[in-house]
Coordinates of C-alpha atoms in Angstrom, one line a residue:
M1350 CA 16.5 25.5 17.8
A1351 CA 15.5 22.1 16.5
T1352 CA 15.5 19.2 18.9
T1353 CA 15.2 15.4 18.6
P1354 CA 12.4 13.5 20.3
H1355 CA 14.9 12.0 22.7
E1356 CA 16.1 15.5 23.7
D1357 CA 12.4 16.5 24.2
Y1358 CA 11.9 13.5 26.5
L1359 CA 15.0 14.4 28.6
A1360 CA 13.7 18.0 28.9
V1361 CA 10.3 17.0 30.3
K1362 CA 11.4 13.9 32.3
H1363 CA 11.3 15.7 35.6
L1364 CA 7.6 16.4 35.0
L1365 CA 6.9 12.7 34.3
D1366 CA 8.8 11.8 37.5
E1367 CA 6.4 14.0 39.4
M1368 CA 3.3 12.3 38.0
C1369 CA 1.6 9.4 39.7
E1370 CA 0.5 6.3 37.8
D1371 CA -3.0 7.1 38.9
D1372 CA -2.9 10.3 36.9
I1373 CA -2.7 8.5 33.6
I1374 CA -5.6 9.0 31.2
S1375 CA -6.2 7.6 27.7
V1376 CA -5.9 9.7 24.6
N1377 CA -8.9 7.6 23.2
M1378 CA -7.3 6.7 19.9
P1379 CA -4.2 4.8 18.7
Q1380 CA -1.3 6.8 20.1
K1381 CA 0.7 7.2 16.9
Y1382 CA -2.3 8.9 15.3
Y1383 CA -2.8 11.1 18.3
L1384 CA 0.8 12.4 17.8
Q1385 CA 0.2 13.5 14.3
E1386 CA -3.2 15.0 15.0
S1387 CA -1.6 16.9 17.9
M1388 CA 1.1 18.4 15.8
M1389 CA -1.4 19.4 13.1
A1390 CA -3.5 21.1 15.8
F1391 CA -0.5 23.0 17.1
K1392 CA 0.4 24.1 13.5
R1393 CA -3.2 25.5 13.2
M1394 CA -2.8 27.4 16.4
K1395 CA 0.6 28.8 15.3
Q1396 CA -1.0 30.1 12.1
H1397 CA -3.4 32.2 14.3
R1398 CA -0.9 32.9 17.1
D1399 CA -1.4 36.7 17.2
T1400 CA -5.2 36.4 17.4
L1401 CA -5.0 33.7 20.1
I1402 CA -2.6 35.9 22.1
D1403 CA -5.0 38.8 21.8
M1404 CA -7.7 36.5 23.0
H1405 CA -5.7 35.8 26.2
M1406 CA -4.0 32.5 25.3
D1407 CA -0.9 31.8 27.3
W1408 CA 1.4 31.3 24.3
E1409 CA 4.4 30.4 26.4
K1410 CA 2.6 27.3 27.6
A1411 CA 1.3 26.6 24.1
E1412 CA 4.8 26.7 22.7
K1413 CA 5.8 23.7 24.8
I1414 CA 3.3 21.4 23.1
P1415 CA 5.8 20.3 20.3
Q1416 CA 8.2 19.3 23.1
L1417 CA 5.5 17.2 24.7
I1418 CA 4.8 15.6 21.3
G1419 CA 8.5 14.9 20.9
S1420 CA 8.7 13.2 24.3
S1421 CA 5.7 11.1 23.6
R1422 CA 7.0 10.1 20.2
E1423 CA 10.3 9.0 21.7
L1424 CA 8.7 6.9 24.4
H1425 CA 6.2 5.4 21.9
S1426 CA 9.1 4.4 19.7
Q1427 CA 11.0 2.8 22.6
C1428 CA 7.9 0.9 23.7
A1429 CA 7.1 -0.2 20.2
M1430 CA 10.7 -1.5 19.6
I1431 CA 10.4 -5.1 18.4
N1432 CA 13.1 -7.1 16.5
F1433 CA 12.5 -9.9 14.0
P1434 CA 15.0 -12.4 12.6
D1435 CA 14.3 -11.2 9.0
A1436 CA 13.0 -8.2 7.2
K1437 CA 9.9 -10.0 5.7
S1438 CA 8.6 -10.8 9.2
R1439 CA 9.1 -7.3 10.4
K1440 CA 7.2 -5.9 7.3
E1441 CA 4.3 -8.3 7.9
W1442 CA 4.2 -7.3 11.6
L1443 CA 4.1 -3.6 10.9
A1444 CA 1.4 -3.9 8.2
A1445 CA -0.8 -6.2 10.3
K1446 CA -0.3 -4.2 13.5
D1447 CA -1.3 -1.0 11.7
E1448 CA -4.5 -2.6 10.4
A1449 CA -5.3 -4.2 13.8
E1450 CA -4.9 -0.9 15.7
L1451 CA -7.4 0.9 13.5
L1452 CA -9.7 -2.1 13.6
L1453 CA -9.6 -2.5 17.4
Y1454 CA -10.2 1.3 17.8
D1455 CA -13.3 1.0 15.5
L1456 CA -14.6 -2.1 17.4
M1457 CA -14.1 -0.5 20.9
V1458 CA -15.8 2.8 19.9
T1459 CA -18.7 0.8 18.3
G1460 CA -18.9 -1.3 21.4
D1461 CA -19.1 1.7 23.7
F1462 CA -22.1 2.9 21.6
V1463 CA -24.1 -0.2 21.0
Y1464 CA -23.7 -1.8 24.4
A1465 CA -24.0 1.5 26.4
D1466 CA -27.0 0.1 28.3
D1467 CA -25.4 -3.3 29.1
P1468 CA -23.3 -3.0 32.2
H1469 CA -22.0 -6.5 31.9
I1470 CA -20.5 -6.0 28.4
R1471 CA -19.3 -2.5 29.3
G1472 CA -17.4 -4.1 32.2
R1473 CA -15.8 -6.6 29.8
L1474 CA -14.8 -3.8 27.4
S1475 CA -13.2 -2.0 30.4
V1476 CA -11.2 -5.2 31.2
I1477 CA -10.1 -5.5 27.5
R1478 CA -8.7 -1.9 27.7
E1479 CA -6.5 -2.7 30.6
G1480 CA -3.6 -4.4 28.7
A1481 CA -0.7 -2.5 27.1
S1482 CA 1.9 -4.9 25.8
N1483 CA 1.9 -6.5 22.3
A1484 CA 0.7 -9.8 23.9
D1485 CA -2.2 -7.9 25.6
F1486 CA -3.1 -6.2 22.3
I1487 CA -3.2 -9.6 20.5
Q1488 CA -5.4 -11.1 23.2
D1489 CA -7.6 -7.9 23.1
L1490 CA -8.3 -8.5 19.4
N1491 CA -9.6 -12.0 20.0
D1492 CA -11.5 -11.1 23.2
V1493 CA -13.5 -8.3 21.5
S1494 CA -14.1 -10.6 18.5
V1495 CA -15.6 -13.3 20.8
L1496 CA -17.6 -10.7 22.8
F1497 CA -19.2 -9.2 19.7
R1498 CA -19.8 -12.6 18.0
E1499 CA -21.7 -13.8 21.1
N1500 CA -23.7 -10.6 21.4
P1501 CA -24.5 -9.6 17.8
E1502 CA -28.0 -8.2 17.9
P1503 CA -27.1 -4.6 18.9
L1504 CA -24.5 -4.6 16.1
R1505 CA -26.9 -5.8 13.5
R1506 CA -29.4 -3.1 14.5
I1507 CA -26.9 -0.5 13.3
N1508 CA -25.9 -2.6 10.2
Y1509 CA -22.4 -3.0 11.5
D1510 CA -20.1 -5.0 9.2
M1511 CA -19.7 -8.3 11.1
E1512 CA -16.8 -9.2 8.9
N1513 CA -14.8 -6.8 11.1
V1514 CA -15.5 -9.1 14.0
R1515 CA -14.0 -12.1 12.2
Q1516 CA -11.1 -10.0 10.9
A1517 CA -10.1 -9.1 14.4
A1518 CA -9.7 -12.8 15.3
L1519 CA -7.7 -13.4 12.1
L1520 CA -5.4 -10.5 12.8
S1521 CA -5.0 -11.8 16.4
S1522 CA -3.8 -15.2 15.1
K1523 CA -1.5 -13.6 12.5
L1524 CA 0.1 -11.2 15.0
S1525 CA 0.5 -14.0 17.6
A1526 CA 2.4 -16.1 15.1
L1527 CA 4.7 -13.2 14.2
L1528 CA 5.3 -12.2 17.8
A1529 CA 6.4 -15.8 18.6
I1530 CA 9.4 -15.4 16.4
A1531 CA 10.4 -11.9 17.6
T1532 CA 13.8 -11.7 19.2
L1533 CA 13.1 -8.5 21.2
D1534 CA 9.8 -7.0 22.5
R1535 CA 10.2 -3.9 24.5
S1536 CA 6.4 -3.6 25.1
T1537 CA 6.7 -6.1 27.9
S1538 CA 8.5 -3.5 30.1
P1539 CA 5.8 -2.1 32.5
E1540 CA 8.1 0.8 33.6
L1541 CA 8.5 1.9 30.0
R1542 CA 4.8 1.6 29.2
I1543 CA 4.0 3.7 32.3
E1544 CA 6.5 6.4 31.3
R1545 CA 5.1 6.5 27.8
D1546 CA 1.5 6.8 29.1
K1547 CA 2.5 9.6 31.5
S1548 CA 4.0 11.5 28.6
F1549 CA 0.8 11.1 26.5
T1550 CA -1.2 12.2 29.6
L1551 CA 0.9 15.3 29.9
L1552 CA 0.5 16.1 26.2
K1553 CA -3.3 15.6 26.3
T1554 CA -3.9 17.7 29.5
S1555 CA -1.7 20.5 28.0
L1556 CA -3.2 20.4 24.5
D1557 CA -6.9 20.0 25.3
P1558 CA -7.3 23.3 27.2
K1559 CA -5.5 25.2 24.3
L1560 CA -7.9 23.6 21.7
H1561 CA -10.9 24.6 23.9
H1562 CA -9.5 28.1 24.1
A1563 CA -9.0 28.3 20.3
R1564 CA -12.5 27.1 19.6
W1565 CA -13.8 29.8 22.0
A1566 CA -11.6 32.5 20.4
F1567 CA -13.1 31.7 17.0
R1568 CA -16.6 30.8 18.1
F1569 CA -18.1 33.3 15.7
K1570 CA -16.2 31.6 12.8
R1571 CA -17.6 28.2 13.2
E1572 CA -15.8 26.6 10.3
L1573 CA -12.4 27.8 11.6
A1574 CA -13.2 26.9 15.2
D1575 CA -14.0 23.3 14.2
Q1576 CA -10.4 22.9 12.9
F1577 CA -9.1 23.1 16.5
R1578 CA -9.8 19.4 17.3
V1579 CA -7.9 16.2 17.5
S1580 CA -9.9 13.9 15.2
P1581 CA -9.9 10.1 15.5
P1582 CA -8.4 8.1 12.6
R1583 CA -10.5 6.6 9.8
R1584 CA -10.1 3.0 8.8
R1585 CA -8.9 2.3 5.3
P1586 CA -11.1 0.0 3.3
R1587 CA -10.4 -3.7 4.1
K1588 CA -8.6 -5.5 1.3
P1589 CA -10.3 -8.7 0.3
V1590 CA -8.4 -11.8 1.4
T1591 CA -7.6 -14.2 -1.4
E1592 CA -5.9 -17.5 -1.3
E1593 CA -2.6 -17.7 -3.3
T1594 CA -2.3 -20.4 -5.9
P1595 CA 0.8 -22.6 -5.8
E1596 CA 2.1 -20.6 -8.8
Q1597 CA 1.6 -17.3 -7.0
E1598 CA 3.3 -18.6 -3.9
E1599 CA 6.3 -19.9 -5.9
A1600 CA 6.5 -16.5 -7.7
S1601 CA 6.4 -14.6 -4.3
C1602 CA 9.1 -16.8 -2.9
S1603 CA 11.4 -16.3 -5.9
C1604 CA 11.3 -12.5 -5.3
E1605 CA 12.7 -12.6 -1.8

């Protein structure tokens, strides 16, 4: 029987209540992308259900993964709830936030790689990861921009696009201006954020062993085995920023 994400959350809430905050782990990518990748991974397992059962997978536990996805989706939506006084501001926020999430993910993964031998910078990256609210996210964008701008040599050695560093600061300013006019921001609730992160932790710790099992089951079919992974998102090409002429501004205003 089909269920809603809210019903999925209520079904697993007792498991979240049993978890400690110290048990929370990161899914290592923007959460909304992890949700979709998780569902795709489950669909692949379902296609090979009989074989996986023959290879000793506990399918009763595997069948609960969509419920954990639904719970995480519900809590992610609740935590992401933000209201604006007009539709245009909300549209701008969603577009900029989406771009910024992918950009920050790219910057942080790159930082982990190029500064792996620098404990000071690795420590600063860890501090940047600590925040969870929209305000924290906006500050993180600028913090990592400053950190990379002040330590560019390792980035240049891998020919990293330094325009990404500047873009992070620009998006930080844009999102900050938009957040300032928001009439509701649920991301400021620490209790809600903890509940969300517990749900994602439960999903990850349930899904990862099943994916490992599936890769083992199909280890002699390497191309098929490689499909049982949760892949990180790819950034879309950055659109060039152009200044609007007065005529363009007037035209865009007249269309509202």
